[in-house]
Amino acid sequence: MQNRLNKILRRRDEFIERREKRQKRTEWLKQRQESKQHENSDEEKLAHVEVEEIQNNIAVIVREKAIQWLVIAFKVVLFLLTILLPMLGSLLYKGTKWMLATWAHLSMEELVAQLKTPMKGTNSDLIWDFVRTCVPAAVSALLFIIALLVLIRHLKIKQWIVQIGAIATSCVLIFSSLHSVWVELDVEEYLENQDTISMFLQENYIDASLPTLTFPEEKRNLIYIFMESMESTYASEEVGGGMEENYIPEMVELANENINFSSSDGFGGISPVDGATWTMGALVAQTSGLPLKINLRSEKAEGDVEILPGATVLGDILEEQGYNQVFLIGSDGEFAGRKQYFESHGEYEVKDYVYALEHGWIPSDYWEWWGYEDSKLYEFAKQELTELAGKGEPFNLTMLTVDTHFEDGYICPLCGEEHGENQYGNVMSCASRQVVDFVNWVKEQPYYENTTIVIVGDHLTMDSDFCNTVSRSYQRGVYNTIINAPIEPVYEKNRQVVTMDMFPTTLAALGVEIEGNRLGLGTNLFSELPTLAEQFGIEKLNQEIRKRSIFYEQIAGKDNIDDSVME
């Protein structure tokens, strides 16, 4: 029994010993597993730390590189601004001074219209004058900045200080130039007018297709001469002009012997309205009774665009009456849309500089001034008149001279030196002799008895200094005379007349009876009816013309208007 008990006790002890061993082994395995897990965790932490460090290092490198590139880009931009802004500032400053000096009476409307007009046909002398006046200033500024940047390398001056100074000075020049344009051209009023709708044109416009126009049984011929920049101002003060000398004595005598509408009680001129202060505007105003307020789309100005397609103008009326019509000019007719205007209103045969080249009137390489000079224009006009008269039908020969264009005009072999070194004065005197000689030639022709001659300046001169001595109290106006009209005006002197009045007045000068004596915005000056300028005043008339008119835009044809400058 005792042995059996001892055996049981011994087995118990062995079981306990084995259990303790298992427990110890289990604890050892657990500790080992925990140790491995701890080691793995440390490795993972170490790897994570290494990844973060790598990422941080990469970010630092990227930031440093980005900063380096930004610094390089900033330096490049700063360098380019240092080089380009002084050039731009000098060019803009000098160009602004040149523009305001070259076009003494420039308006914002005219500037916008000219900027939208293709360069084709422009006098190269004008372009080269801009280049000679403005480009050297820009080049000088560039060379000065380059020399300055090279010099500071040898001086203890930080380059960025000089660069910032150059940029700041350039910005002042640019701002000064823009401010001059803003003030001189009254840009603020121009912008306000684009947003101000006026009913003035609609209320005062007379559609020329509506009144009854009664032509004489024997229709009279018309010779209409637009004289470039020709003013009554060029006569001496003692005969009604604004000058000390009389630069146009022959033309003054011609006007005094015939019909001359004047703002004074003697020889004088008529006023161009806004929208008629440059050649194309003047052509339109005098033949349609409307100002040229539209800005032709550049891509259409050399194509088939119709200018004022909704208006009935002089050419349309004469075409309907069976007139043969020719527009004769010594420059490129496509410049500013002149050819398109006359072809689309009356089917004029436009004989311009290009026509003269193509038909052998002048050598293939001939070029003077804007094409060919006025002495040739008058000779070609004589040929045209002879040919037109030979057809036995009424005719309208409209001409545009060019020798008296600014700056200083064109000296031809016929010009003298009666005014010394005053080139523009000599050109004006030459133009006076030529046009009167031409009129005298026409008077000797068999068709003269039934022909009316109208001579009108297109606009006031844009020459920079020719009229500097004219008194501010003198009312400058364009030259005008009507020769061999079948009727006499009721009031010829002390009138407030604008160039738009020439539209109905020209028809009246052909013996046409006009119902109501008003066409377009113009008044028949042979009648006793007051003009719009006399009713409202020229200043008020111009104010209303400058405002936007939906009615006018309908006449002009919306497709022909550049909205980028109308808005």
Coordinates of C-alpha atoms in Angstrom, one line a residue:
M1 CA 0.0 0.0 0.0
Q2 CA 2.8 2.3 0.9
N3 CA 4.6 1.5 -2.3
R4 CA 1.5 2.3 -4.2
L5 CA 1.1 5.6 -2.4
N6 CA 4.8 6.5 -3.1
K7 CA 4.4 5.6 -6.7
I8 CA 1.4 7.9 -6.9
L9 CA 3.2 10.7 -5.2
R10 CA 6.2 10.2 -7.5
R11 CA 4.0 10.5 -10.6
R12 CA 2.4 13.6 -9.2
D13 CA 5.7 15.2 -8.7
E14 CA 6.8 14.2 -12.2
F15 CA 3.5 15.7 -13.6
I16 CA 4.1 18.9 -11.6
E17 CA 7.7 19.0 -12.9
R18 CA 6.6 18.5 -16.5
R19 CA 3.9 21.1 -16.2
E20 CA 6.4 23.6 -14.8
K21 CA 8.8 22.8 -17.6
R22 CA 6.0 23.4 -20.1
Q23 CA 5.0 26.6 -18.5
K24 CA 8.6 27.8 -18.5
R25 CA 9.0 26.8 -22.2
T26 CA 5.7 28.5 -23.0
E27 CA 6.9 31.6 -21.2
W28 CA 10.3 31.4 -23.0
L29 CA 8.6 31.0 -26.4
K30 CA 6.3 33.9 -25.5
Q31 CA 9.2 36.0 -24.5
R32 CA 11.1 35.0 -27.6
Q33 CA 8.1 35.9 -29.8
E34 CA 7.7 39.2 -28.0
S35 CA 11.4 39.9 -28.5
K36 CA 11.2 39.2 -32.2
Q37 CA 8.1 41.3 -32.5
H38 CA 9.9 44.1 -30.6
E39 CA 12.9 43.7 -32.9
N40 CA 10.6 43.8 -36.0
S41 CA 8.9 46.9 -34.6
D42 CA 12.2 48.6 -34.1
E43 CA 13.2 47.7 -37.6
E44 CA 9.9 49.1 -39.0
K45 CA 10.3 52.3 -37.0
L46 CA 13.8 52.6 -38.2
A47 CA 12.7 52.1 -41.8
H48 CA 9.9 54.6 -41.4
V49 CA 12.3 57.1 -40.0
E50 CA 14.7 56.6 -42.9
V51 CA 11.8 57.1 -45.4
E52 CA 10.7 60.3 -43.7
E53 CA 14.3 61.5 -43.7
I54 CA 14.6 60.8 -47.4
Q55 CA 11.3 62.4 -48.2
N56 CA 12.3 65.5 -46.2
N57 CA 15.6 65.7 -47.9
I58 CA 14.0 65.4 -51.3
A59 CA 11.5 68.2 -50.4
V60 CA 14.3 70.4 -49.2
I61 CA 16.2 69.8 -52.4
V62 CA 13.1 70.5 -54.5
R63 CA 12.4 73.7 -52.6
E64 CA 16.0 74.8 -53.0
K65 CA 15.8 74.0 -56.7
A66 CA 12.5 75.8 -57.1
I67 CA 13.8 78.8 -55.2
Q68 CA 16.9 78.8 -57.4
W69 CA 14.7 78.7 -60.6
L70 CA 12.5 81.4 -59.2
V71 CA 15.5 83.5 -58.5
I72 CA 16.8 82.9 -62.0
A73 CA 13.4 83.6 -63.5
F74 CA 13.1 86.8 -61.5
K75 CA 16.5 87.9 -62.6
V76 CA 15.7 87.1 -66.2
V77 CA 12.3 89.0 -66.0
L78 CA 14.0 91.9 -64.2
F79 CA 16.7 92.0 -66.8
L80 CA 14.2 91.9 -69.7
L81 CA 12.1 94.6 -68.0
T82 CA 15.3 96.7 -67.5
I83 CA 16.1 96.4 -71.2
L84 CA 12.6 96.5 -72.8
L85 CA 10.7 99.0 -70.6
P86 CA 13.1 101.9 -71.2
M87 CA 12.8 101.2 -74.9
L88 CA 9.0 101.1 -74.7
G89 CA 8.8 104.1 -72.4
S90 CA 11.1 106.2 -74.7
L91 CA 9.3 105.1 -77.8
L92 CA 5.8 105.7 -76.3
Y93 CA 6.9 109.1 -74.9
K94 CA 8.5 110.3 -78.1
G95 CA 5.8 108.8 -80.2
T96 CA 3.1 110.6 -78.2
K97 CA 4.9 113.9 -78.6
W98 CA 5.3 113.3 -82.3
M99 CA 1.6 112.3 -82.8
L100 CA 0.3 115.3 -81.0
A101 CA 2.7 117.6 -82.8
T102 CA 2.0 116.1 -86.2
W103 CA -1.8 116.0 -85.9
A104 CA -2.5 119.4 -84.2
H105 CA -6.3 118.9 -84.1
L106 CA -6.4 115.1 -83.6
S107 CA -9.5 113.7 -81.9
M108 CA -10.0 110.4 -80.2
E109 CA -12.6 109.5 -82.9
E110 CA -10.1 110.1 -85.7
L111 CA -7.3 108.3 -83.9
V112 CA -9.5 105.2 -83.4
A113 CA -10.6 105.3 -87.0
Q114 CA -7.0 105.6 -88.3
L115 CA -5.7 102.8 -86.1
K116 CA -8.4 100.5 -87.6
T117 CA -7.6 101.6 -91.1
P118 CA -5.1 99.4 -93.1
M119 CA -1.7 100.9 -93.9
K120 CA -2.1 100.3 -97.6
G121 CA -1.7 103.5 -99.5
T122 CA -0.2 105.5 -96.7
N123 CA 2.5 108.0 -97.6
S124 CA 5.9 106.3 -96.8
D125 CA 7.3 109.8 -95.9
L126 CA 5.0 109.9 -92.9
I127 CA 6.1 106.5 -91.7
W128 CA 9.7 107.3 -92.1
D129 CA 9.2 110.6 -90.2
F130 CA 7.9 108.5 -87.3
V131 CA 10.9 106.2 -87.6
R132 CA 13.4 109.0 -87.7
T133 CA 11.8 110.9 -84.8
C134 CA 11.0 108.1 -82.4
V135 CA 13.2 105.0 -83.0
P136 CA 16.5 106.7 -82.2
A137 CA 15.2 107.6 -78.8
A138 CA 14.3 103.9 -78.1
V139 CA 17.7 102.7 -79.4
S140 CA 19.5 105.4 -77.3
A141 CA 17.6 104.2 -74.2
L142 CA 18.6 100.6 -74.9
L143 CA 22.3 101.5 -75.4
F144 CA 22.3 103.6 -72.3
I145 CA 20.9 100.8 -70.1
I146 CA 23.4 98.3 -71.5
A147 CA 26.3 100.6 -70.9
L148 CA 25.0 101.3 -67.4
L149 CA 24.7 97.6 -66.6
V150 CA 28.3 97.0 -67.9
L151 CA 29.6 100.0 -65.9
I152 CA 28.1 98.9 -62.5
R153 CA 30.1 95.7 -62.7
H154 CA 33.2 97.7 -62.0
L155 CA 31.5 99.9 -59.3
K156 CA 30.3 99.0 -55.8
I157 CA 26.6 99.3 -56.8
K158 CA 24.2 96.5 -56.6
Q159 CA 22.8 95.7 -60.0
W160 CA 19.2 95.4 -58.8
I161 CA 19.2 99.0 -57.6
V162 CA 20.0 100.2 -61.1
Q163 CA 17.4 97.8 -62.6
I164 CA 14.6 99.0 -60.3
G165 CA 15.5 102.6 -61.0
A166 CA 15.4 102.0 -64.8
I167 CA 12.0 100.3 -64.5
A168 CA 10.6 103.0 -62.3
T169 CA 11.7 105.7 -64.7
S170 CA 10.3 103.9 -67.6
C171 CA 6.9 103.5 -65.9
V172 CA 6.9 107.2 -65.3
L173 CA 7.5 107.9 -69.0
I174 CA 4.7 105.4 -70.0
F175 CA 2.3 106.9 -67.5
S176 CA 3.1 110.4 -68.6
S177 CA 2.5 109.5 -72.3
L178 CA -0.8 107.8 -71.6
H179 CA -1.9 110.8 -69.4
S180 CA -1.0 113.2 -72.2
V181 CA -3.2 111.2 -74.7
W182 CA -5.9 110.9 -72.1
V183 CA -6.0 114.7 -71.6
E184 CA -5.2 116.0 -75.1
L185 CA -7.7 113.7 -76.8
D186 CA -10.3 113.9 -74.0
V187 CA -10.5 110.1 -73.8
E188 CA -12.9 110.3 -70.8
E189 CA -15.5 112.2 -72.9
Y190 CA -15.0 109.7 -75.8
L191 CA -15.7 106.7 -73.5
E192 CA -18.7 108.5 -72.0
N193 CA -20.1 109.2 -75.5
Q194 CA -19.9 105.5 -76.4
D195 CA -22.3 104.8 -73.6
T196 CA -24.5 107.9 -74.2
I197 CA -27.3 107.3 -76.7
S198 CA -28.3 110.5 -78.7
M199 CA -31.5 110.9 -80.7
F200 CA -30.2 114.1 -82.3
L201 CA -29.2 112.5 -85.7
Q202 CA -32.5 110.6 -85.9
E203 CA -34.5 113.7 -85.1
N204 CA -32.7 116.0 -87.6
Y205 CA -31.6 113.6 -90.4
I206 CA -33.5 113.9 -93.8
D207 CA -33.2 110.8 -95.9
A208 CA -32.2 112.1 -99.4
S209 CA -34.4 109.5 -101.0
L210 CA -37.6 111.0 -99.6
P211 CA -37.8 114.7 -100.6
T212 CA -38.7 115.5 -104.2
L213 CA -35.6 116.6 -106.2
T214 CA -36.4 118.4 -109.4
F215 CA -33.6 118.5 -111.9
P216 CA -33.5 121.1 -114.7
E217 CA -34.5 119.9 -118.1
E218 CA -30.9 120.2 -119.2
K219 CA -28.8 118.6 -116.5
R220 CA -25.7 120.5 -115.5
N221 CA -22.2 119.0 -115.3
L222 CA -20.3 119.0 -112.0
I223 CA -16.6 119.4 -111.3
Y224 CA -16.0 118.9 -107.6
I225 CA -12.5 119.6 -106.4
F226 CA -11.5 118.5 -102.9
M227 CA -8.4 120.4 -102.0
E228 CA -6.2 118.7 -99.4
S229 CA -5.9 120.8 -96.1
M230 CA -7.0 124.0 -97.9
E231 CA -8.2 126.7 -95.6
S232 CA -9.4 130.2 -96.1
T233 CA -7.1 131.0 -93.2
Y234 CA -4.1 131.1 -95.6
A235 CA -5.2 134.5 -96.9
S236 CA -3.9 137.6 -95.3
E237 CA -5.8 139.3 -92.5
E238 CA -6.5 142.3 -94.7
V239 CA -8.5 140.2 -97.1
G240 CA -10.3 138.0 -94.5
G241 CA -7.7 135.4 -93.7
G242 CA -5.7 134.7 -90.6
M243 CA -2.1 135.2 -91.9
E244 CA 0.3 138.1 -92.2
E245 CA 0.9 137.1 -95.8
N246 CA -1.6 136.1 -98.5
Y247 CA -0.5 132.6 -99.5
I248 CA -3.5 132.0 -101.8
P249 CA -4.1 135.3 -103.7
E250 CA -5.5 133.7 -106.8
M251 CA -7.9 131.6 -104.9
V252 CA -9.1 134.5 -102.8
E253 CA -9.8 136.5 -106.0
L254 CA -11.6 133.5 -107.5
A255 CA -13.8 133.2 -104.4
N256 CA -14.6 136.9 -104.3
E257 CA -15.6 136.8 -108.0
N258 CA -17.9 133.9 -107.3
I259 CA -19.9 132.4 -104.4
N260 CA -18.0 132.1 -101.1
F261 CA -19.8 131.1 -97.9
S262 CA -18.2 132.7 -94.9
S263 CA -18.6 133.2 -91.1
S264 CA -17.6 136.8 -91.5
D265 CA -18.9 139.7 -93.7
G266 CA -16.0 139.1 -96.2
F267 CA -14.0 136.3 -97.6
G268 CA -14.0 133.3 -95.3
G269 CA -14.5 129.6 -94.8
I270 CA -16.8 126.9 -93.4
S271 CA -16.3 124.6 -90.5
P272 CA -15.7 120.8 -90.5
V273 CA -17.7 119.0 -87.9
D274 CA -16.4 116.1 -85.7
G275 CA -16.3 113.0 -87.9
A276 CA -15.2 115.2 -90.9
T277 CA -11.8 116.4 -89.7
W278 CA -9.7 114.0 -91.9
T279 CA -9.9 113.3 -95.6
M280 CA -12.2 110.3 -95.7
G281 CA -14.5 111.9 -93.1
A282 CA -14.6 115.1 -95.2
L283 CA -15.4 113.2 -98.5
V284 CA -18.3 111.5 -96.7
A285 CA -19.6 114.6 -95.0
Q286 CA -19.6 116.8 -98.1
T287 CA -21.3 114.1 -100.3
S288 CA -23.7 112.6 -97.8
G289 CA -24.5 115.2 -95.2
L290 CA -23.3 112.8 -92.5
P291 CA -20.2 112.6 -90.4
L292 CA -18.0 109.5 -90.6
K293 CA -18.6 107.9 -87.1
I294 CA -18.0 104.3 -88.0
N295 CA -14.7 102.4 -87.7
L296 CA -14.5 100.0 -90.6
R297 CA -13.4 96.5 -89.8
S298 CA -9.8 96.2 -90.9
E299 CA -10.4 92.9 -92.8
K300 CA -13.1 94.6 -94.9
A301 CA -11.6 98.0 -95.6
E302 CA -9.8 96.6 -98.6
G303 CA -12.7 94.4 -99.8
D304 CA -16.3 94.9 -100.8
V305 CA -17.4 96.8 -97.8
E306 CA -20.2 99.4 -98.3
I307 CA -19.7 102.6 -96.4
L308 CA -23.0 104.0 -95.1
P309 CA -25.1 101.5 -97.3
G310 CA -28.3 102.9 -95.7
A311 CA -27.7 106.4 -96.9
T312 CA -28.6 108.1 -100.2
V313 CA -25.7 110.3 -101.1
L314 CA -24.7 112.6 -103.9
G315 CA -23.3 109.9 -106.1
D316 CA -26.5 107.8 -105.8
I317 CA -28.7 110.7 -106.8
L318 CA -26.6 111.7 -109.8
E319 CA -26.3 108.1 -111.0
E320 CA -30.1 107.8 -111.0
Q321 CA -30.2 110.9 -113.2
G322 CA -27.9 109.3 -115.7
Y323 CA -24.6 111.0 -114.8
N324 CA -21.2 109.5 -115.8
Q325 CA -19.1 109.7 -112.7
V326 CA -15.3 109.6 -112.2
F327 CA -13.3 110.0 -109.0
L328 CA -9.8 111.1 -109.8
I329 CA -7.0 110.9 -107.2
G330 CA -3.2 110.7 -107.3
S331 CA -2.9 108.3 -104.4
D332 CA -4.1 104.7 -103.7
G333 CA -7.9 104.8 -103.7
E334 CA -8.2 101.9 -101.3
F335 CA -6.6 103.9 -98.5
A336 CA -9.2 104.5 -95.8
G337 CA -11.9 103.0 -98.0
R338 CA -12.2 105.9 -100.5
K339 CA -12.5 103.6 -103.5
Q340 CA -15.1 101.5 -101.9
Y341 CA -17.2 104.5 -100.9
F342 CA -17.4 106.0 -104.4
E343 CA -17.9 102.7 -106.2
S344 CA -20.7 101.6 -103.9
H345 CA -22.5 105.0 -104.1
G346 CA -23.0 106.0 -107.7
E347 CA -20.7 103.5 -109.4
Y348 CA -17.9 106.0 -109.9
E349 CA -15.1 104.9 -112.1
V350 CA -12.2 105.3 -109.6
K351 CA -9.1 106.4 -111.4
D352 CA -6.3 106.5 -108.7
Y353 CA -2.6 106.0 -108.6
V354 CA -3.0 102.2 -109.3
Y355 CA -5.2 102.9 -112.3
A356 CA -2.6 105.4 -113.6
L357 CA 0.1 102.7 -113.3
E358 CA -2.0 100.0 -115.0
H359 CA -3.0 102.3 -117.9
G360 CA 0.4 103.7 -118.6
W361 CA -0.4 107.2 -117.5
I362 CA 2.9 107.2 -115.4
P363 CA 6.0 104.9 -115.5
S364 CA 5.7 101.6 -113.7
D365 CA 8.2 102.6 -111.1
Y366 CA 6.8 106.2 -110.6
W367 CA 6.2 107.4 -107.0
E368 CA 6.1 110.9 -105.8
W369 CA 4.7 112.0 -102.4
W370 CA 1.5 109.9 -102.1
G371 CA 1.6 108.5 -105.6
Y372 CA 1.8 111.2 -108.2
E373 CA 1.7 115.0 -107.8
D374 CA -1.1 117.5 -108.5
S375 CA 0.4 118.9 -111.7
K376 CA -0.2 115.5 -113.3
L377 CA -3.7 115.3 -111.6
Y378 CA -4.8 118.4 -113.4
E379 CA -3.5 117.3 -116.8
F380 CA -5.3 113.9 -116.4
A381 CA -8.4 115.8 -115.3
K382 CA -8.3 117.7 -118.6
Q383 CA -8.2 114.5 -120.5
E384 CA -11.0 113.0 -118.5
L385 CA -13.2 116.1 -119.0
T386 CA -12.7 116.0 -122.7
E387 CA -13.6 112.3 -122.8
L388 CA -16.7 112.8 -120.5
A389 CA -18.0 115.8 -122.4
G390 CA -17.6 113.8 -125.6
K391 CA -20.2 111.3 -124.5
G392 CA -23.0 113.9 -124.7
E393 CA -24.3 112.9 -121.2
P394 CA -24.1 114.8 -117.9
F395 CA -21.0 114.1 -115.9
N396 CA -19.5 114.4 -112.5
L397 CA -15.8 114.6 -112.2
T398 CA -14.7 114.6 -108.5
M399 CA -11.1 115.2 -107.8
L400 CA -8.9 115.1 -104.7
T401 CA -5.6 117.0 -104.6
V402 CA -2.6 115.9 -102.4
D403 CA 0.4 118.3 -102.7
T404 CA -0.8 120.4 -99.7
H405 CA -0.9 117.4 -97.3
F406 CA 1.1 117.9 -94.1
E407 CA 3.9 117.9 -93.1
D408 CA 5.1 120.9 -95.2
G409 CA 3.6 119.7 -98.4
Y410 CA 5.2 118.6 -101.7
I411 CA 7.4 120.9 -103.7
C412 CA 6.9 120.3 -107.4
P413 CA 8.8 122.0 -110.3
L414 CA 6.0 124.6 -110.6
C415 CA 6.5 125.8 -107.1
G416 CA 8.4 129.1 -106.5
E417 CA 10.2 130.5 -103.5
E418 CA 8.1 133.6 -102.9
H419 CA 7.9 132.9 -99.2
G420 CA 11.6 132.0 -98.7
E421 CA 12.2 129.0 -96.6
N422 CA 8.6 128.6 -95.7
Q423 CA 8.0 125.4 -97.7
Y424 CA 4.4 124.9 -96.8
G425 CA 3.6 128.5 -97.7
N426 CA 5.3 128.0 -101.1
V427 CA 3.3 124.8 -101.7
M428 CA 0.1 126.6 -100.8
S429 CA 0.8 129.4 -103.3
C430 CA 1.7 126.8 -105.9
A431 CA -1.6 125.0 -105.3
S432 CA -3.5 128.3 -105.6
R433 CA -2.0 129.0 -109.0
Q434 CA -2.6 125.5 -110.3
V435 CA -6.2 125.2 -109.3
V436 CA -7.1 128.7 -110.8
D437 CA -5.2 127.9 -114.0
F438 CA -7.2 124.7 -114.2
V439 CA -10.5 126.6 -113.7
N440 CA -9.5 129.1 -116.4
W441 CA -8.8 126.2 -118.7
V442 CA -12.3 124.8 -118.0
K443 CA -13.9 128.2 -118.8
E444 CA -12.4 128.0 -122.3
Q445 CA -14.1 124.6 -123.0
P446 CA -17.4 124.3 -124.9
Y447 CA -19.1 122.5 -122.0
Y448 CA -18.3 125.1 -119.4
E449 CA -21.6 127.1 -119.9
N450 CA -23.5 124.1 -118.5
T451 CA -21.0 123.1 -115.9
T452 CA -20.8 124.1 -112.2
I453 CA -17.4 124.0 -110.4
V454 CA -17.2 123.5 -106.7
I455 CA -13.9 123.9 -104.8
V456 CA -13.8 123.0 -101.1
G457 CA -11.0 122.2 -98.7
D458 CA -11.4 118.8 -97.1
H459 CA -10.4 119.7 -93.6
L460 CA -8.2 122.1 -91.5
T461 CA -4.5 121.5 -92.0
M462 CA -2.7 119.1 -89.7
D463 CA 0.6 120.7 -90.2
S464 CA 2.3 121.2 -86.9
D465 CA 3.3 124.8 -87.0
F466 CA 2.0 126.6 -90.1
C467 CA -1.0 128.2 -88.3
N468 CA 0.8 128.9 -85.0
T469 CA 0.7 132.7 -85.6
V470 CA -3.1 132.8 -86.3
S471 CA -5.0 134.6 -83.7
R472 CA -7.2 132.4 -81.4
S473 CA -10.1 134.8 -82.0
Y474 CA -10.0 134.0 -85.7
Q475 CA -12.5 131.3 -86.8
R476 CA -10.6 129.0 -89.0
G477 CA -12.5 127.3 -91.8
V478 CA -12.0 125.4 -95.0
Y479 CA -11.8 127.2 -98.3
N480 CA -15.0 127.1 -100.5
T481 CA -16.2 128.6 -103.7
I482 CA -18.9 127.7 -106.2
I483 CA -18.4 128.8 -109.8
N484 CA -21.0 129.2 -112.5
A485 CA -24.0 128.2 -110.5
P486 CA -27.4 129.1 -112.1
I487 CA -28.7 130.6 -108.9
E488 CA -27.5 133.0 -106.2
P489 CA -27.7 132.4 -102.4
V490 CA -30.0 134.5 -100.2
Y491 CA -27.4 134.8 -97.5
E492 CA -23.7 134.3 -98.3
K493 CA -21.8 136.0 -95.5
N494 CA -22.0 135.9 -91.7
R495 CA -23.2 132.3 -91.8
Q496 CA -22.5 129.4 -89.5
V497 CA -21.9 126.7 -92.1
V498 CA -20.4 123.2 -91.8
T499 CA -19.1 120.9 -94.5
M500 CA -22.1 118.6 -94.3
D501 CA -24.1 121.5 -95.8
M502 CA -22.3 121.1 -99.0
F503 CA -24.4 118.0 -99.9
P504 CA -27.7 119.7 -100.6
T505 CA -25.9 122.9 -101.6
T506 CA -24.0 121.1 -104.4
L507 CA -27.3 119.8 -105.8
A508 CA -28.8 123.3 -105.6
A509 CA -25.7 124.6 -107.5
L510 CA -26.7 122.2 -110.3
G511 CA -30.1 123.9 -110.5
V512 CA -31.9 121.2 -108.6
E513 CA -34.9 122.2 -106.6
I514 CA -34.9 120.5 -103.2
E515 CA -38.2 120.0 -101.3
G516 CA -37.6 121.3 -97.8
N517 CA -34.0 122.4 -98.6
R518 CA -32.5 119.8 -96.3
L519 CA -30.7 116.6 -97.0
G520 CA -28.8 114.4 -94.5
L521 CA -27.8 116.8 -91.8
G522 CA -27.0 119.5 -94.3
T523 CA -28.9 122.6 -95.4
N524 CA -29.2 124.1 -98.8
L525 CA -27.1 127.3 -98.4
F526 CA -28.7 128.9 -101.4
S527 CA -32.0 129.0 -99.4
E528 CA -32.9 131.2 -96.4
L529 CA -33.3 128.1 -94.2
P530 CA -30.9 128.2 -91.2
T531 CA -28.3 125.5 -90.9
L532 CA -28.2 123.1 -87.9
A533 CA -25.1 125.0 -86.8
E534 CA -27.1 128.2 -86.8
Q535 CA -30.0 126.6 -85.0
F536 CA -28.0 124.7 -82.3
G537 CA -24.5 126.2 -82.5
I538 CA -21.4 124.3 -83.8
E539 CA -20.4 123.2 -80.3
K540 CA -23.8 121.6 -79.5
L541 CA -23.8 120.0 -83.0
N542 CA -20.4 118.5 -82.4
Q543 CA -21.4 117.3 -78.9
E544 CA -24.4 115.4 -80.3
I545 CA -22.3 114.0 -83.2
R546 CA -19.8 112.5 -80.8
K547 CA -22.5 110.6 -78.9
R548 CA -23.6 107.1 -79.9
S549 CA -26.5 106.9 -82.3
I550 CA -28.4 103.6 -82.9
F551 CA -30.0 105.3 -85.9
Y552 CA -26.6 106.1 -87.4
E553 CA -25.4 102.5 -86.8
Q554 CA -28.4 101.2 -88.8
I555 CA -27.5 103.5 -91.7
A556 CA -23.9 102.4 -91.5
G557 CA -24.7 98.7 -91.5
K558 CA -23.8 96.8 -88.3
D559 CA -21.7 94.3 -90.2
N560 CA -19.3 97.1 -91.3
I561 CA -18.7 98.4 -87.8
D562 CA -15.9 97.3 -85.5
D563 CA -17.7 96.9 -82.1
S564 CA -14.4 96.8 -80.3
V565 CA -14.1 100.6 -80.7
M566 CA -17.8 101.5 -80.9
E567 CA -18.4 100.1 -77.4

